[in-house]
Amino acid sequence: MLTLTNDMLINITKQVAIYFGIPVLCAGLLGNILNIIVFLSLKTFRQNSCAFFLIIMSFLNIGQLLTSLVSRIFITGFNNNWTETSISFCKFRNYCLQVCALTSSTCMCLATIDQFLVTSLRSRWQQLFNIKRAYILCIVFFIIWLLHGVPTLIWFSPVISRRTNDITCTIINLNYQQYFTYGYTLILTGMLPILITVVFGTLAYRNVRQIRFRRVPIVRRELDKQLTSMVLIQVVHNFFVVVPYVTILIILTSTTPTNYPSNYMQIVLAIAITGFIYYLYFASPFYIYICVSKRFRQQLNHVLFGRYKKRPVEQIISINQILPVFQEF
């Protein structure tokens, strides 16, 4: 009976990977590419620091989906685990996963802080972030997370798991395992970015409600309102997709193997489900933006189709152009 239940849970886990993971991958890649196209095509976004953070985040989300989600689909859905046979891929996958995830969440935090500052009534705070400083911040944090991931290249290796007696890519240093569980997973991936985005998102929302009292051009005011609404809804979404995965992962890594010999497959299934839900963090920004912002939908339509609609009109005008006729009286 136990074997039958385990086989059923394994099959469910595979189905989740195939029928949920693959659509998330395809939709995420398409959405992030469209984000990049829209943000880079419009001068309004190219000169805005918050939009710049969202552009960098979109690139990193693509990297996370390609390096982490693709391999997760093969590992869980098709039993093709390259991390068990290749030490290099075991280290590379976990290194890229950390760098992309941390830099992406950092950009999200910076975008939220940026919207709090630019919607503030204090003019000095509005000047703290600009596009040049956004460049510098992204470069600095990217270097920090590159260096932060170096221990991953050292202490991740394929070993025989005590839980399953199978080869698995895991940490071989006990001290780094403790840091990975509580420092990286709990704090850097879970609590810290959620706390920062929720606090500054709430403050930005309060500022937006008072934005009509600011003496700024209406174009700038509408852009601030648009970006703030996009970022705020994404903050709420991120909370619900990150917290379950981090919680289950903490439970799994902090429990000894002897404490759950009978329900291990249930935990694996929970990890699979919450893990693929977690990848919605990297796949869903574009779809949040088009649902939240009517202006973003119009900008997307303009970038993709607007320019092509103008060409025939311009040609007609040039062909049928009538020179003015001046009459002498």
XYZ file of C-alpha atoms in Angstrom:
329
model
C 0.000 0.000 0.000
C 2.849 2.370 0.868
C 4.591 1.543 -2.401
C 1.399 2.215 -4.341
C 0.981 5.561 -2.610
C 4.593 6.533 -3.294
C 4.246 5.584 -6.961
C 1.101 7.689 -7.201
C 2.826 10.678 -5.591
C 5.808 10.312 -7.922
C 3.453 10.285 -10.910
C 1.633 13.384 -9.638
C 4.974 15.153 -9.204
C 5.910 14.346 -12.813
C 2.560 15.593 -14.097
C 2.993 18.862 -12.209
C 6.439 19.343 -13.754
C 5.242 18.645 -17.293
C 1.792 20.217 -17.425
C 2.457 23.162 -15.129
C 6.201 23.724 -15.461
C 6.377 23.819 -19.259
C 3.530 26.364 -19.691
C 5.118 28.541 -16.978
C 8.445 28.348 -18.828
C 6.989 29.287 -22.228
C 4.743 32.035 -20.858
C 7.563 33.407 -18.707
C 10.066 33.622 -21.557
C 7.533 35.305 -23.843
C 6.387 37.718 -21.144
C 9.863 38.825 -20.116
C 10.901 39.318 -23.751
C 7.838 41.508 -24.328
C 8.661 43.453 -21.169
C 12.136 44.170 -22.481
C 10.795 45.201 -25.899
C 8.241 47.619 -24.441
C 10.561 49.163 -21.856
C 13.422 49.630 -24.323
C 11.255 50.897 -27.175
C 9.749 53.862 -25.343
C 11.901 56.824 -24.345
C 9.664 57.417 -21.321
C 10.807 54.122 -19.826
C 14.431 54.286 -20.995
C 14.974 57.467 -18.970
C 13.213 56.207 -15.837
C 15.177 54.503 -13.040
C 12.295 52.290 -11.882
C 11.721 51.033 -15.425
C 15.458 50.358 -15.711
C 15.288 48.098 -12.640
C 12.356 46.258 -14.235
C 14.343 45.836 -17.469
C 17.298 44.298 -15.638
C 14.892 42.126 -13.649
C 13.361 40.838 -16.891
C 16.781 39.804 -18.220
C 17.563 38.007 -14.967
C 14.174 36.321 -14.949
C 14.923 34.899 -18.390
C 18.259 33.618 -17.089
C 16.562 32.020 -14.081
C 13.944 30.308 -16.226
C 16.504 28.965 -18.698
C 19.085 27.748 -16.199
C 16.891 26.632 -13.314
C 13.347 25.904 -14.472
C 14.379 24.031 -17.623
C 16.615 21.689 -15.640
C 13.922 21.318 -12.946
C 11.421 20.188 -15.574
C 13.874 17.591 -16.907
C 14.791 16.409 -13.401
C 11.254 16.087 -12.039
C 9.229 15.419 -15.162
C 11.526 13.228 -17.242
C 13.950 11.727 -14.657
C 16.859 13.264 -16.525
C 19.048 14.703 -13.785
C 22.307 16.087 -15.156
C 23.338 17.289 -11.692
C 23.802 13.646 -10.613
C 26.321 12.853 -13.335
C 28.096 16.174 -13.871
C 29.892 17.976 -11.055
C 30.248 21.066 -13.251
C 26.533 21.280 -14.007
C 25.668 20.652 -10.344
C 27.762 23.657 -9.336
C 26.831 25.842 -12.324
C 23.065 25.365 -11.937
C 23.007 26.268 -8.248
C 25.377 29.191 -8.785
C 23.226 30.684 -11.558
C 20.087 30.016 -9.522
C 21.458 32.042 -6.609
C 22.860 34.917 -8.670
C 19.758 35.355 -10.846
C 17.299 34.985 -7.957
C 19.098 37.393 -5.637
C 19.781 40.018 -8.294
C 16.203 39.815 -9.550
C 14.765 40.258 -6.051
C 17.232 43.112 -5.454
C 15.971 44.896 -8.569
C 12.418 44.417 -7.324
C 13.363 45.938 -3.968
C 15.121 48.859 -5.664
C 12.119 49.462 -7.935
C 9.820 49.593 -4.897
C 12.150 51.953 -3.022
C 12.440 54.098 -6.156
C 8.672 54.481 -6.408
C 8.471 55.449 -2.756
C 11.075 58.155 -3.277
C 9.776 59.618 -6.547
C 6.210 59.808 -5.225
C 7.330 61.486 -2.013
C 6.291 65.073 -1.310
C 9.889 65.907 -0.385
C 11.756 67.172 -3.424
C 15.133 66.104 -2.014
C 13.992 62.476 -1.806
C 12.706 62.622 -5.370
C 16.224 63.346 -6.583
C 17.924 60.453 -4.763
C 17.387 57.983 -7.621
C 18.165 58.708 -11.262
C 19.096 56.582 -14.245
C 22.839 56.968 -13.646
C 22.596 55.851 -10.029
C 20.352 52.992 -11.111
C 23.148 51.763 -13.405
C 25.658 51.927 -10.564
C 23.393 50.165 -8.062
C 22.665 47.311 -10.441
C 26.365 46.813 -11.216
C 27.344 46.916 -7.529
C 24.692 44.452 -6.393
C 25.376 42.138 -9.334
C 29.054 41.963 -8.343
C 28.083 41.367 -4.702
C 25.835 38.429 -5.603
C 28.459 37.021 -7.987
C 30.933 36.937 -5.100
C 28.268 35.689 -2.682
C 27.713 32.631 -4.871
C 31.366 31.544 -4.926
C 30.928 29.071 -2.001
C 28.273 27.372 -4.115
C 30.945 26.531 -6.678
C 33.039 25.013 -3.907
C 30.624 23.111 -1.667
C 27.888 21.879 -3.998
C 28.649 18.370 -5.276
C 26.839 15.140 -6.255
C 26.742 12.804 -3.214
C 24.662 9.865 -2.012
C 21.607 11.152 -0.143
C 20.952 9.753 3.338
C 17.223 10.136 2.757
C 16.862 8.197 -0.502
C 20.253 6.493 -1.006
C 20.308 8.103 -4.460
C 22.924 10.444 -5.873
C 21.853 14.063 -5.419
C 23.450 17.464 -5.904
C 23.755 18.917 -2.416
C 26.006 20.832 -0.020
C 28.913 18.903 1.483
C 29.905 21.474 4.111
C 27.798 21.496 7.294
C 28.442 25.156 8.154
C 27.545 26.323 4.673
C 24.440 24.123 4.818
C 23.289 26.034 7.898
C 23.937 29.358 6.204
C 22.194 28.207 3.022
C 19.106 27.166 4.992
C 18.726 30.151 7.271
C 20.854 32.882 5.688
C 20.152 32.435 1.989
C 16.785 30.655 1.872
C 15.039 32.156 4.889
C 16.483 35.687 4.959
C 17.872 36.653 1.534
C 15.243 34.837 -0.523
C 12.282 35.073 1.822
C 12.052 37.508 4.713
C 14.296 40.400 3.635
C 12.964 41.124 0.122
C 9.372 40.576 1.259
C 9.847 42.957 4.192
C 11.488 45.639 2.041
C 8.941 45.473 -0.770
C 5.928 45.370 1.556
C 7.129 48.319 3.679
C 8.194 50.582 0.816
C 5.275 49.446 -1.338
C 2.853 50.482 1.396
C 4.585 53.844 1.750
C 4.533 54.350 -2.027
C 0.813 53.594 -2.077
C 0.264 56.241 0.585
C 2.287 58.738 -1.447
C 0.332 58.003 -4.624
C -2.915 58.869 -2.873
C -1.432 62.325 -2.256
C 0.197 62.695 -5.664
C -2.416 65.170 -6.897
C -0.971 67.736 -4.482
C 2.429 67.622 -6.182
C 3.385 70.240 -8.723
C 4.792 68.011 -11.445
C 4.002 67.687 -15.162
C 0.953 65.531 -15.801
C 2.981 63.125 -17.962
C 5.388 62.468 -15.093
C 2.497 62.149 -12.654
C 0.738 59.531 -14.798
C 3.990 57.599 -15.287
C 4.595 57.507 -11.527
C 1.049 56.294 -10.908
C 1.411 53.632 -13.602
C 4.721 52.249 -12.355
C 3.631 52.355 -8.719
C 0.469 50.353 -9.403
C 2.435 47.802 -11.457
C 5.070 47.384 -8.762
C 2.584 47.222 -5.880
C 0.493 44.427 -7.385
C 3.675 42.532 -8.171
C 4.729 42.865 -4.514
C 1.460 41.263 -3.385
C 1.806 38.510 -5.979
C 5.411 37.793 -4.982
C 4.423 37.372 -1.342
C 1.987 34.570 -2.154
C 4.323 32.690 -4.503
C 7.520 32.950 -2.433
C 6.349 32.298 1.131
C 4.957 28.744 0.591
C 8.118 27.524 -1.156
C 10.476 29.030 1.403
C 8.400 27.574 4.260
C 8.391 24.031 2.844
C 12.087 24.244 1.989
C 12.956 25.296 5.538
C 10.925 22.388 6.933
C 12.638 19.922 4.615
C 16.204 21.063 5.229
C 15.856 21.514 8.998
C 14.306 18.074 9.673
C 16.449 14.986 10.147
C 15.783 11.994 7.859
C 14.561 9.784 10.726
C 11.715 12.176 11.503
C 9.808 11.566 8.294
C 10.542 8.147 6.760
C 6.876 7.526 5.917
C 5.824 10.909 4.556
C 8.945 11.818 2.612
C 7.161 11.586 -0.759
C 4.444 13.935 0.469
C 7.144 16.467 1.286
C 8.726 15.936 -2.136
C 5.333 16.556 -3.761
C 4.870 19.715 -1.682
C 8.334 20.908 -2.721
C 7.510 20.244 -6.388
C 4.177 22.090 -6.294
C 5.382 25.098 -4.295
C 8.636 25.126 -6.281
C 6.876 25.482 -9.626
C 4.552 28.085 -8.088
C 7.700 29.915 -6.949
C 8.824 30.174 -10.588
C 5.752 32.323 -11.223
C 7.796 35.040 -9.503
C 10.060 35.065 -12.573
C 7.381 34.312 -15.186
C 4.426 36.549 -14.361
C 5.541 40.250 -14.258
C 4.425 40.984 -17.829
C 0.982 39.493 -17.255
C 0.610 41.443 -14.021
C 1.432 44.657 -15.862
C -1.075 44.140 -18.677
C -3.800 43.216 -16.179
C -3.137 46.147 -13.855
C -2.260 48.987 -16.200
C -4.450 50.087 -19.100
C -1.681 52.451 -20.122
C 0.795 49.565 -20.353
C -1.625 47.693 -22.619
C -1.813 50.743 -24.854
C 1.983 51.063 -24.867
C 2.338 47.382 -25.764
C -0.140 47.796 -28.613
C 1.715 50.886 -29.830
C 5.119 49.177 -29.754
C 3.954 45.991 -31.482
C 1.379 47.330 -33.947
C 1.232 51.127 -33.781
C 4.268 51.784 -35.938
C 3.042 49.497 -38.678
C -0.359 51.165 -38.713
C 1.245 54.560 -39.319
C 3.270 53.575 -42.384
C 0.400 53.273 -44.908
C -1.023 56.606 -43.739
C 2.331 58.302 -44.173
C 2.717 56.818 -47.654
C -0.784 57.928 -48.658
C -0.061 61.461 -47.529
C 3.201 61.560 -49.420
C 1.613 60.214 -52.611
C -1.500 62.331 -52.513
C 0.146 65.455 -51.182
C -1.348 68.626 -52.738
C 0.827 71.669 -52.997
C -0.787 74.863 -51.804
C -2.034 77.163 -54.510
C -1.593 80.884 -54.004
C -3.909 83.218 -55.862
C -3.001 86.768 -56.629
C -5.666 89.363 -56.079
